[in-house]
Coordinates of C-alpha atoms in Angstrom, one line a residue:
X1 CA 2.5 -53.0 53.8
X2 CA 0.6 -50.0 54.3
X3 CA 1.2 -46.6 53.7
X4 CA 1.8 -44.0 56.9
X5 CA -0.5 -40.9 57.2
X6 CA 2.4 -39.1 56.0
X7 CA 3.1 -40.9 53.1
X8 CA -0.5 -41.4 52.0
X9 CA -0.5 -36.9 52.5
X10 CA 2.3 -36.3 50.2
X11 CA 1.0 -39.1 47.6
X12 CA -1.9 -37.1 47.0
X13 CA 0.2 -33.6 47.3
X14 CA 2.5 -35.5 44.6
X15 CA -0.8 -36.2 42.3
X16 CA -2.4 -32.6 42.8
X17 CA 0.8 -30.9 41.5
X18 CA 1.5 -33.6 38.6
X19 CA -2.1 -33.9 37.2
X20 CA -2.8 -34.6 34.1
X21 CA -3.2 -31.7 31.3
X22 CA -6.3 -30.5 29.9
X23 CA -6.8 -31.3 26.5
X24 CA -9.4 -29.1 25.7
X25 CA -7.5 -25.9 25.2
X26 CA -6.4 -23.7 22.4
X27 CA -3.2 -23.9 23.6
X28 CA -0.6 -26.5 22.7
X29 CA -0.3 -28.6 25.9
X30 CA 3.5 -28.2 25.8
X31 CA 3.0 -24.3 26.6
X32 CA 0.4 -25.0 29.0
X33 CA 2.4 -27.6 30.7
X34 CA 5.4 -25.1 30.8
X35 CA 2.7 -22.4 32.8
X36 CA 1.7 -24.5 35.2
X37 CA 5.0 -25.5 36.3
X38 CA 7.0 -21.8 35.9
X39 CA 3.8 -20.9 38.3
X40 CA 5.0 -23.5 40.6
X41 CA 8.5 -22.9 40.3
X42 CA 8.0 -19.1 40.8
X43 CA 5.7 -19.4 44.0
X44 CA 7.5 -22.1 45.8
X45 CA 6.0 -25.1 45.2
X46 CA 9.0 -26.8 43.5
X47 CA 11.9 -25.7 45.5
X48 CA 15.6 -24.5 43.7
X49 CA 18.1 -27.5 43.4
X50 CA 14.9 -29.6 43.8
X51 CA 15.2 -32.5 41.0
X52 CA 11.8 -33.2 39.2
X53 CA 10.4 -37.0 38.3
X54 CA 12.2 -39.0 35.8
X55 CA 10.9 -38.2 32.3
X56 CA 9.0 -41.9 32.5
X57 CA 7.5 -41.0 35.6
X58 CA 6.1 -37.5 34.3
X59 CA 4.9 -38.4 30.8
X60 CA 3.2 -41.4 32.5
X61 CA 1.3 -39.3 35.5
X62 CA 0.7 -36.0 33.1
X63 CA -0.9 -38.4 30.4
X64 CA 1.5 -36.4 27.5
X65 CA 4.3 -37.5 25.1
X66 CA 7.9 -37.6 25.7
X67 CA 8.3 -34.6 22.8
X68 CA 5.8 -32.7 24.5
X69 CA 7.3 -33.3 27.9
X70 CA 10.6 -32.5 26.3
X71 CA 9.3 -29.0 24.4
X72 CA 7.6 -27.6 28.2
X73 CA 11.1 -28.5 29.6
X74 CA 12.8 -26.6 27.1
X75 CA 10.5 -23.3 27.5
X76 CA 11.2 -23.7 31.1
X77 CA 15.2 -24.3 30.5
X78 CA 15.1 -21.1 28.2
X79 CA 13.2 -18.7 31.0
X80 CA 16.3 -20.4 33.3
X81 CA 13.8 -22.0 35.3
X82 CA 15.3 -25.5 35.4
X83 CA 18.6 -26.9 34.2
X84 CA 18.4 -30.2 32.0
X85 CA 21.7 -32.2 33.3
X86 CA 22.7 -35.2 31.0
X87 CA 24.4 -38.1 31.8
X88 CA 23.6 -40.9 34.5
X89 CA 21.7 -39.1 37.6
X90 CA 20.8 -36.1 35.1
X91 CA 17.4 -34.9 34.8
X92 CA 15.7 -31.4 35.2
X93 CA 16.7 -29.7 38.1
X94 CA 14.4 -26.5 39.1
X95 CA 16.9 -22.7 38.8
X96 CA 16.2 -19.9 41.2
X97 CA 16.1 -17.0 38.9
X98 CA 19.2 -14.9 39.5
X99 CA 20.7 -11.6 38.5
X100 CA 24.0 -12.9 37.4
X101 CA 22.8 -14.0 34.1
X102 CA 20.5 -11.5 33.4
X103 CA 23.4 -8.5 33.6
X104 CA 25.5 -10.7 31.8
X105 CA 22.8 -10.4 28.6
X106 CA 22.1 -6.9 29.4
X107 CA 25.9 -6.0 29.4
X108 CA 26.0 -7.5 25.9
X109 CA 23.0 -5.9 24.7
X110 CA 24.4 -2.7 25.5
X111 CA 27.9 -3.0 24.2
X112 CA 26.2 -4.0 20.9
X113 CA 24.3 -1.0 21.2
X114 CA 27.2 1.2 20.9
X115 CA 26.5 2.2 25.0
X116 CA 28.8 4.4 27.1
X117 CA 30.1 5.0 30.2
X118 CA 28.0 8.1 30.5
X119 CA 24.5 6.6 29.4
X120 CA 25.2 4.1 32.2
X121 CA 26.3 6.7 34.9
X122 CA 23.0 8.7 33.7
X123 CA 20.8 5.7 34.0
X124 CA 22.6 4.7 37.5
X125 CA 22.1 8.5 38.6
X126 CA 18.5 7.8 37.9
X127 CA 18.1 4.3 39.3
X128 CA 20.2 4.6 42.7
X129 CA 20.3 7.4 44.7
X130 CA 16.2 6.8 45.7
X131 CA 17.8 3.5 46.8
X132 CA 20.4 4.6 48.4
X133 CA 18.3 7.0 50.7
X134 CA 15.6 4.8 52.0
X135 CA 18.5 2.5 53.2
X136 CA 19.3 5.7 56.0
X137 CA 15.8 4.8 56.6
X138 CA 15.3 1.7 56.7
X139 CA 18.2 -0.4 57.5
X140 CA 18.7 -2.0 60.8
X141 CA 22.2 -2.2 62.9
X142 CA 22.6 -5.4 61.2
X143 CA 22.1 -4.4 57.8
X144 CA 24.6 -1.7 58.7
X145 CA 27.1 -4.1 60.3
X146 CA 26.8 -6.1 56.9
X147 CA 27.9 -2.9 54.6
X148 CA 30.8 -2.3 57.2
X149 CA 31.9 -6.2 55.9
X150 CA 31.3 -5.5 52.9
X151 CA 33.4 -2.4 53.0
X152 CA 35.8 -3.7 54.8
X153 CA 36.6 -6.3 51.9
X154 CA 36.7 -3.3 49.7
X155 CA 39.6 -2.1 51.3
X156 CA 41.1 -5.4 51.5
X157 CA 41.7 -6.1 47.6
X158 CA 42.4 -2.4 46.3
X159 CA 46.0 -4.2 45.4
X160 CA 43.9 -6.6 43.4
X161 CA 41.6 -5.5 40.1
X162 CA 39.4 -8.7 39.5
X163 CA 39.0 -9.1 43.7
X164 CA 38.4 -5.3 44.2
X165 CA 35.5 -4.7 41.2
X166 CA 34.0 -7.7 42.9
X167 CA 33.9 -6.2 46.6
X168 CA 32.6 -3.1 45.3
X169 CA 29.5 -4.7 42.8
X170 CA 28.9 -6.4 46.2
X171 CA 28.4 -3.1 48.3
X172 CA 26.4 -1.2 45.4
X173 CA 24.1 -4.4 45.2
X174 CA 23.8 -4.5 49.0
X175 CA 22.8 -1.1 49.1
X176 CA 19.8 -1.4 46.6
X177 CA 18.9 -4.3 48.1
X178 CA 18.4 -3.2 51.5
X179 CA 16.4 -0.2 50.2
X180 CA 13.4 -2.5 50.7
X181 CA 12.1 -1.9 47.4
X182 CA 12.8 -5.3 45.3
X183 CA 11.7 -3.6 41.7
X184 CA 14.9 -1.1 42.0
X185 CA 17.2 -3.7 43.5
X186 CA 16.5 -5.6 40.0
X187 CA 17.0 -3.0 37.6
X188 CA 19.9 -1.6 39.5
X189 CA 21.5 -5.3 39.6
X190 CA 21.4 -5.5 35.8
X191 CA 23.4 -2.8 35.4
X192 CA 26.0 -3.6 38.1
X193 CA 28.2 -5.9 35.9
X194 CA 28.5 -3.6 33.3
X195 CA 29.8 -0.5 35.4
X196 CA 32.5 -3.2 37.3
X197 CA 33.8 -4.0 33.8
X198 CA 34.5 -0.7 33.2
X199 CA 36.5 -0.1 36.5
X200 CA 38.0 -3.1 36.1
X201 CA 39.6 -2.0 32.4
X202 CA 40.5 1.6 34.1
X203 CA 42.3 0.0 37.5
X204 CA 43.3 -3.1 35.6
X205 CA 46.1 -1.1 33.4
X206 CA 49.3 -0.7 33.8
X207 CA 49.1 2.6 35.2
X208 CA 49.2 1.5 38.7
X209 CA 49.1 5.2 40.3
X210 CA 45.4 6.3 38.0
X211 CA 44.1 2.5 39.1
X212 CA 44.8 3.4 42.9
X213 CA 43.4 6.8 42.8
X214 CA 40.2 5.2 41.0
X215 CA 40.0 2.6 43.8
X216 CA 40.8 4.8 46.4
X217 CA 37.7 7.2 45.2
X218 CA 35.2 4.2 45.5
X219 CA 36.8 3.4 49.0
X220 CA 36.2 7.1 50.1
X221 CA 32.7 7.5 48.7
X222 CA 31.4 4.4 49.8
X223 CA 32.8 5.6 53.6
X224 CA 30.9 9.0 53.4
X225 CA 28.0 7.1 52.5
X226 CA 27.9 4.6 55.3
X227 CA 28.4 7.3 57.5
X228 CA 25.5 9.3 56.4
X229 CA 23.4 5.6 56.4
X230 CA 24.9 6.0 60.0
X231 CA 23.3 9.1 60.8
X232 CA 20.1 8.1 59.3
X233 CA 20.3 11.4 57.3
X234 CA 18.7 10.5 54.2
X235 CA 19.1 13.4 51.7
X236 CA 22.9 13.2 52.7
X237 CA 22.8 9.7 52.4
X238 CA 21.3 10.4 48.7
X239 CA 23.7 13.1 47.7
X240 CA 26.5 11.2 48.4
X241 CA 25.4 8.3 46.6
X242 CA 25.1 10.5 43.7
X243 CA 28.2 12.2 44.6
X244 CA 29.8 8.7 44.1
X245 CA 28.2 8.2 40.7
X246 CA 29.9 11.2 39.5
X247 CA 33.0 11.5 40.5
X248 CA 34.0 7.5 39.9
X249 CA 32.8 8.6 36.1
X250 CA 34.6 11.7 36.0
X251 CA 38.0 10.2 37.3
X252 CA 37.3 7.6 34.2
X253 CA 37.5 10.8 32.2
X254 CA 41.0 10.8 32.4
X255 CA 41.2 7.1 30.9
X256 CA 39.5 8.5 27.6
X257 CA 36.8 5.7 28.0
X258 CA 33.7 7.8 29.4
X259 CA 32.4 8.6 25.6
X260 CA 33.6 5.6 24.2
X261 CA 31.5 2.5 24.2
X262 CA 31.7 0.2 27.1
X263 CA 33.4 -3.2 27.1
X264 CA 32.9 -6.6 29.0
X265 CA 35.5 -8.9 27.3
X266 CA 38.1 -7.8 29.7
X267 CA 36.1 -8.1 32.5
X268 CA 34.5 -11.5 31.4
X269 CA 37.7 -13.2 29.9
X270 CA 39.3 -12.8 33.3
X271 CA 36.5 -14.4 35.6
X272 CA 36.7 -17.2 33.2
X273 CA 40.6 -17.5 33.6
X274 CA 39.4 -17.3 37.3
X275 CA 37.2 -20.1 37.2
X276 CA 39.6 -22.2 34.7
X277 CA 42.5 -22.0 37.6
X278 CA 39.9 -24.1 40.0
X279 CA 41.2 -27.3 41.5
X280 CA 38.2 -28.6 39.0
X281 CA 38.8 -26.5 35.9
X282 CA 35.7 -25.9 34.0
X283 CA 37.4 -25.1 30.5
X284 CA 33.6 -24.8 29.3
X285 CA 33.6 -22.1 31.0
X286 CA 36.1 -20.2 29.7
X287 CA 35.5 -21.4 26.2
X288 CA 31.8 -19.8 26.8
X289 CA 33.0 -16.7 27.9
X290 CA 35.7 -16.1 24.8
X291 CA 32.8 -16.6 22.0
X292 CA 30.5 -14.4 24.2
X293 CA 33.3 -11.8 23.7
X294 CA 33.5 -12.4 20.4
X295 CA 29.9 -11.4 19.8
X296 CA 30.4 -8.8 22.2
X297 CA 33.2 -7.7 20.3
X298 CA 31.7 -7.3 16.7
X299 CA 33.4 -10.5 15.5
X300 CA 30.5 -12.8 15.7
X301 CA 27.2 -11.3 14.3
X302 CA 23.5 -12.6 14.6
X303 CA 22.7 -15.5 12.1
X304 CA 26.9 -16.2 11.8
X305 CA 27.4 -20.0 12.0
X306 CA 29.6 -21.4 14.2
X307 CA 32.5 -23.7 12.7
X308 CA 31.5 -27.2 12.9
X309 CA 32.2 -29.0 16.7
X310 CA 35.3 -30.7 15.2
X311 CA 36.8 -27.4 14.0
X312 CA 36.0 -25.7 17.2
X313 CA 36.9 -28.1 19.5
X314 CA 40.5 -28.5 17.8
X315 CA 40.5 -24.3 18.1
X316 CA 40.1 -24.7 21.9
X317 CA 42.0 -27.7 22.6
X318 CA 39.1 -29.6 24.3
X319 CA 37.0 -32.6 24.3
X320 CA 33.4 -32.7 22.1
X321 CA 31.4 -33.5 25.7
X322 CA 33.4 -30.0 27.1
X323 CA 32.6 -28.0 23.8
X324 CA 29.1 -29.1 23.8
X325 CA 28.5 -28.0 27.7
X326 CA 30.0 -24.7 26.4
X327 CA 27.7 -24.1 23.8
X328 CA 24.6 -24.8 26.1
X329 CA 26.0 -22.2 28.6
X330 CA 24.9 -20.3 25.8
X331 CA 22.1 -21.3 24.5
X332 CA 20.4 -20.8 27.9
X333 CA 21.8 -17.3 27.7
X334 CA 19.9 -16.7 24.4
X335 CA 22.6 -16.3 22.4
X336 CA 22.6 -19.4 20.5
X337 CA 20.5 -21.5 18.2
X338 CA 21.6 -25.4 18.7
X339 CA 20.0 -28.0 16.5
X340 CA 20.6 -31.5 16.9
X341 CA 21.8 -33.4 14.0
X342 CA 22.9 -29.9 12.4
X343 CA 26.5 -30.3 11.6
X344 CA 26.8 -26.5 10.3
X345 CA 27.7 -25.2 13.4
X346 CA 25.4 -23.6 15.8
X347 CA 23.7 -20.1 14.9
X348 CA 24.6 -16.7 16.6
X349 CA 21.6 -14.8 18.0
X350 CA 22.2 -11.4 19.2
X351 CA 20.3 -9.9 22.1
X352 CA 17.2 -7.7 22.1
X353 CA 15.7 -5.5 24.6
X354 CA 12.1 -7.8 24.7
X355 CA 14.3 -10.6 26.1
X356 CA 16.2 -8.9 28.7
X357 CA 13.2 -7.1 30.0
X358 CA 11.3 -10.8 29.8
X359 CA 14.2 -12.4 32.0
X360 CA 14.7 -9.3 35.1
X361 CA 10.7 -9.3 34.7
X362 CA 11.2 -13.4 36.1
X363 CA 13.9 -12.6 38.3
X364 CA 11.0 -10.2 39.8
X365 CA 8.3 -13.0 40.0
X366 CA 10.6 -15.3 41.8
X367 CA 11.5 -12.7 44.3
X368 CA 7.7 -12.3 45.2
X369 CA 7.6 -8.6 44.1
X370 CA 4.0 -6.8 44.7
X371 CA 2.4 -4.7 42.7
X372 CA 3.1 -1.6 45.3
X373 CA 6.6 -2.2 45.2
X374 CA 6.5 -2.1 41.2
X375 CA 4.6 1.7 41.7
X376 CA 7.1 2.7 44.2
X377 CA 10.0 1.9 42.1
X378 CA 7.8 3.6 39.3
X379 CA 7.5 6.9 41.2
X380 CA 11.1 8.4 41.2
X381 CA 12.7 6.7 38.2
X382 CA 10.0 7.6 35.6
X383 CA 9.6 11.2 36.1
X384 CA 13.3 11.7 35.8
X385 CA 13.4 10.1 32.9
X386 CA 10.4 11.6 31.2
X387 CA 12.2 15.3 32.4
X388 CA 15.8 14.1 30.3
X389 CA 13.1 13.2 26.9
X390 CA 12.0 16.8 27.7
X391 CA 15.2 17.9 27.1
X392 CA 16.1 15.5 24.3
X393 CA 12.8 14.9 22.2
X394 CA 12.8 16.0 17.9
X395 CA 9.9 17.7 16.1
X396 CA 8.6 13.3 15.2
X397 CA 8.8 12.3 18.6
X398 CA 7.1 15.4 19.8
X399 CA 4.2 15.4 17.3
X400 CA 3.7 11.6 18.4
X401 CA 3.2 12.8 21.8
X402 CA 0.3 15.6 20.8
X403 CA -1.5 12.9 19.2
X404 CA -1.7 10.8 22.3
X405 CA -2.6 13.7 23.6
X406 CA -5.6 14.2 21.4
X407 CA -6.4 10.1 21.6
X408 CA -6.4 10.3 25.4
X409 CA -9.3 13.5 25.7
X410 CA -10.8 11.2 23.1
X411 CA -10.9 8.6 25.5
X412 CA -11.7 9.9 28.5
X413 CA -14.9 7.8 29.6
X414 CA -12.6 5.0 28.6
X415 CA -10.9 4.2 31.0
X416 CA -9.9 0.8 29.8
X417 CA -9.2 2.6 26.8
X418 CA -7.3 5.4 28.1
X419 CA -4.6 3.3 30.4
X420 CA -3.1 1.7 27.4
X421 CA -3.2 4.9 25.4
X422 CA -1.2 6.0 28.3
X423 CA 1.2 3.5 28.7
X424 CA 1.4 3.8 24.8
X425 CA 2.8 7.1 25.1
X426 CA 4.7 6.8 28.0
X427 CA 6.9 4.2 25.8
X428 CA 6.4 6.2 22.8
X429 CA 8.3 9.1 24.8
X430 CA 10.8 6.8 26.4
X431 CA 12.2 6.3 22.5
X432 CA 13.8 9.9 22.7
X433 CA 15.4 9.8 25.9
X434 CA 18.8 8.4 23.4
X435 CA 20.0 6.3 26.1
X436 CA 20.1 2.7 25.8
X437 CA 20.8 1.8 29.2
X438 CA 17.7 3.8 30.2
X439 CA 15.4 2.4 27.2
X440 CA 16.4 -0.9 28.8
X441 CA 15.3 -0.2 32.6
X442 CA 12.1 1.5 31.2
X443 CA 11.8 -1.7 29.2
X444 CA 11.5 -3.7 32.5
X445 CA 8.6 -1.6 33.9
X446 CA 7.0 -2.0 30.6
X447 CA 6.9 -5.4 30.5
X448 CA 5.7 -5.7 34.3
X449 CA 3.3 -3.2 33.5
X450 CA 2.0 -4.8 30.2
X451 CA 1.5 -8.1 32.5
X452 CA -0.4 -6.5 35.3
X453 CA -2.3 -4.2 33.1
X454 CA -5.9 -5.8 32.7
X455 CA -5.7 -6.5 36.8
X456 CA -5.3 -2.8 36.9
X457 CA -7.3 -1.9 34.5
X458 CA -10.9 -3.7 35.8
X459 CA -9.7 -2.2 39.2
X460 CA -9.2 0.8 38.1
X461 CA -13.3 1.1 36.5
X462 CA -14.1 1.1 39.9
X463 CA -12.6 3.5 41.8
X464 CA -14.5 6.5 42.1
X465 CA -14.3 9.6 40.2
X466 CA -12.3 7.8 37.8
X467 CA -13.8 10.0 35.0
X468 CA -12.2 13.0 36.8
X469 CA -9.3 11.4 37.6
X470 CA -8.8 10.5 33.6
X471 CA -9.8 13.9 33.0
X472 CA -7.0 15.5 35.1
X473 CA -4.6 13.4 33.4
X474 CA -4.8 14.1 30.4
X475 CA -5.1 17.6 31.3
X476 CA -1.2 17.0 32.7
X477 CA -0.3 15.0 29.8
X478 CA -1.1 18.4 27.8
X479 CA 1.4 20.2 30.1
X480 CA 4.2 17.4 29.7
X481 CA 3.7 17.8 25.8
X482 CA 4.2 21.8 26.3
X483 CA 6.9 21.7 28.7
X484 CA 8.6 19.2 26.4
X485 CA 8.0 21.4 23.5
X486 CA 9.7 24.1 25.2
X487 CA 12.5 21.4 26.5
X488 CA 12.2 22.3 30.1
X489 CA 13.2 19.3 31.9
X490 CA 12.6 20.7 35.4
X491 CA 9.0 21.7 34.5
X492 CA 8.4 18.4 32.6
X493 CA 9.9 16.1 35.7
X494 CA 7.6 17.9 37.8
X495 CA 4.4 17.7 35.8
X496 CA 4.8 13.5 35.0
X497 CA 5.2 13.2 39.1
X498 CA 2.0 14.7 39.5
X499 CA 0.7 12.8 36.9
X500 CA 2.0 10.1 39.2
X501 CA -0.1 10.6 42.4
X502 CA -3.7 10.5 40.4
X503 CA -3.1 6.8 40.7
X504 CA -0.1 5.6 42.8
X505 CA -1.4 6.1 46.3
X506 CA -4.5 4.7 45.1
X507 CA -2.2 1.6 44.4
X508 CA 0.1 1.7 47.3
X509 CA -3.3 1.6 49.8
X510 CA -5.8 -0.9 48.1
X511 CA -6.0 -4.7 48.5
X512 CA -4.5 -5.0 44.6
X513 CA -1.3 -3.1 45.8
X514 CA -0.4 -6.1 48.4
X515 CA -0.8 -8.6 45.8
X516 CA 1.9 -10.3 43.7
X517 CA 2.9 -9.3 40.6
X518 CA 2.9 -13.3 39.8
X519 CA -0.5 -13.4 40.7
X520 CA -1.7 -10.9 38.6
X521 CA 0.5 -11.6 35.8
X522 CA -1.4 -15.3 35.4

């Protein structure tokens, strides 16, 4: 029988994408195997929910064992690329990078890190408002329709904690996102989890009059900012954004929880009672969620060993199969070691910053973010955080900045050189700005940045006057240092904008701005 045009087109299409490895390569062929395919995952080629080949099928085609089959998949499974379901029909199945996760391992970072309610409402008042305006700028009558929904739904569940923190994550996210700019609505998006679990343990007490005077401030704030989004007035549309930040926070004030450190358990224990109470319970689910509050709650602490799967399936009252789906729920959140044939109990691992900023710098990738949406998100969040380490930085930190300071006129006609000296200091300074959640978004740029840097770099030899243009940076940098000397923030905001321009419109106009940040992260 033969083969139709069609056929025959995606046989070969089939061949191209699953072609054998190279074997000449220093790298192991497991890791280049896992490139390859987290390049096709991230630019489309292998669809979300799309099932790949049967292992047989894809060790035979690739020319590669089963292990090293097995080891790519698991790279891929641990960036939450692909799921590996067992059982008859299972397989790896490719994952659209979400957000859900990600502010799940933040939110856990940051309780661990001792975070409060007011580093979160500082890094929010530094993330969101810039959002917040371009929406009175940008978004269409359907985009507006779609807040109105969403606020409607808002007003809906105030009677109902778990239901009304949801509603309201789903209007701050909306907002971000329609701001056009796909770096902010990331890094904002992290964060959003976090803040809802702290409503939710203010409005969720038993003091039912502060809970609807908490709810009915988010109601009220959110309304004076759609109507300013209305208007298209964007500074009004900004300032009530940040209007919103602050006063939700202050009325926490009262709840004695702004300067203490946040917590999640509440917040998570009761989505998982939510999702136990399905027709379909999915009791690992819950089970998931109580040992991630454990960690979250000091009781669990990185390299603890879990009780062997007897012992903690009798503690839960569940099957081996459900404990074990459990316990992968959290391995792919990084916040377990599982070895088979170990009958210890699996490991506790404890999040870092590296890892959260690897998995929102994915979550970018997969939303096809460009290199001049990266800049534009860089443009207001950096300098505001460069003018609170102003205001914050010790006599260490400081004389760390004057010898970048002395390494970048050193380096001058270097311009390869003097970008990473820059972006060295830049982080170096970030250190004093004492605010974990901040460290964490600045993190995220960082690790973009790092990718991107030697596409930015060999573009950046070229532009012209790039000796003057190095020249009047560090001539700037030499300003920041004095005005953060002198711990004048305003000054010191100021300066690093302007340090900003020498190389952002530059960006913003060129052929390399356009481009992917996938692209140039290969």
């Amino acid at each position: 029988m033969t083969e139709s045009p069609q056929t025959n087109h995606k046989r070969r299409a089939d061949d191209a994408m699953w072609r054998a490895m190279p074997r000449r390569n220093t790298q192991k062929v497991s890791h280049l195997l896992a490139a390859d395919l987290r390049h096709q995952i991230l630019n489309g080629q292998l669809a979300a929910d799309e099932q790949l080949p049967s292992e047989a099928e894809l060790t035979a085609r690739l020319r590669i064992s089963r292990e090293t089959l097995r080891e790519a998949l698991r790279i891929l499974e641990s960036q939450q690329l692909v799921e590996i379901r067992r059982g008859r029909g299972g397989g790896a199945v490719v994952r659209r990078p979400g957000l859900e996760s990600v502010g799940r391992y933040v939110a856990l970072l940051l309780q661990l890190r001792k975070t409060t309610l007011a580093h979160l409402e500082e890094a929010r008042s530094v993330i969101e408002p810039p959002a917040a305006e371009q929406v009175a700028i940008r978004a269409g009558y359907d985009d507006l329709d779609n807040l109105v929904r969403l606020h409607d739904a808002e007003r809906a569940a105030e009677g109902d904690p778990l239901a009304f923190v949801s509603a309201m994550s789903a209007f701050d996210q909306a907002v971000t996102e329609l701001s056009g700019n796909r770096t902010l609505g990331v890094i904002a998006g992290v964060f959003r989890d976090i803040y809802a679990g702290q409503v939710y343990s203010a409005i969720g007490s038993d003091n039912a009059v502060s809970a609807e005077r908490i709810a009915r401030r988010v109601v009220v704030s959110h309304s004076a900012f759609l109507d300013a989004a209305r208007r298209r007035d964007a500074s009004l549309a900004q300032k009530t954004w940040g209007d919103y930040l602050f006063t939700t926070s202050r009325m926490l004030v009262s709840r004695d929880v702004r300067r203490q450190p946040i917590d999640m358990a509440p917040l998570w224990r009761a989505q998982a009672g939510q999702a136990g109470a399905e027709p379909t319970p999915r009791r690992a689910v819950v089970v998931a969620a109580e040992i991630r509050a454990r960690i979250a709650e000091g009781g669990l602490r990185e390299g603890d060993r879990l009780p062997p799967l007897a012992e903690l399936a009798d503690e839960f009252g569940i099957s081996r199969p459900t404990l074990r789906e459990a316990l992968r729920i959290l391995e792919m959140e990084f916040l377990l070691d599982l070895r088979t044939g170990d009958r210890g109990g699996a490991t506790i691992r404890t999040p870092s910053t590296r890892v959260a900023a690897q998995l929102a710098g994915i979550v970018l990738e997969a939303r096809r973010t460009t290199l001049a949406d990266y800049v534009r998100a860089v443009r207001p969040v950096v300098p505001a955080i460069m003018g609170l380490v102003a205001s914050r930085i010790g006599p260490k930190q400081l004389k760390a900045l004057k010898n970048y300071e002395a390494e970048l006129a050193a380096n001058i006609d270097d311009t390869a050189q003097f970008v990473m000296t820059w972006f060295n200091a830049e982080m170096s300074a970030v250190s004093a700005v004492k605010n974990p959640a901040l460290t964490v978004a600045a993190e995220i740029l960082q690790w973009v940045r790092v990718g991107v840097e030697p596409a930015v770099t060999a573009d950046a030899k070229s532009m012209p006057g790039v000796r003057a243009t190095n020249r009047n940076a560090q001539a700037l940098f030499a300003k920041y240092v004095a005005a953060a000397a002198d711990h004048d923030s305003v000054s010191a905001t100021g300066i690093w904008a302007e340090c900003l321009k020498a190389f952002i419109p530059w960006i913003e106009e060129s052929e390399l701005g356009r481009r992917l940040v996938l692209e140039l992260m290969d």
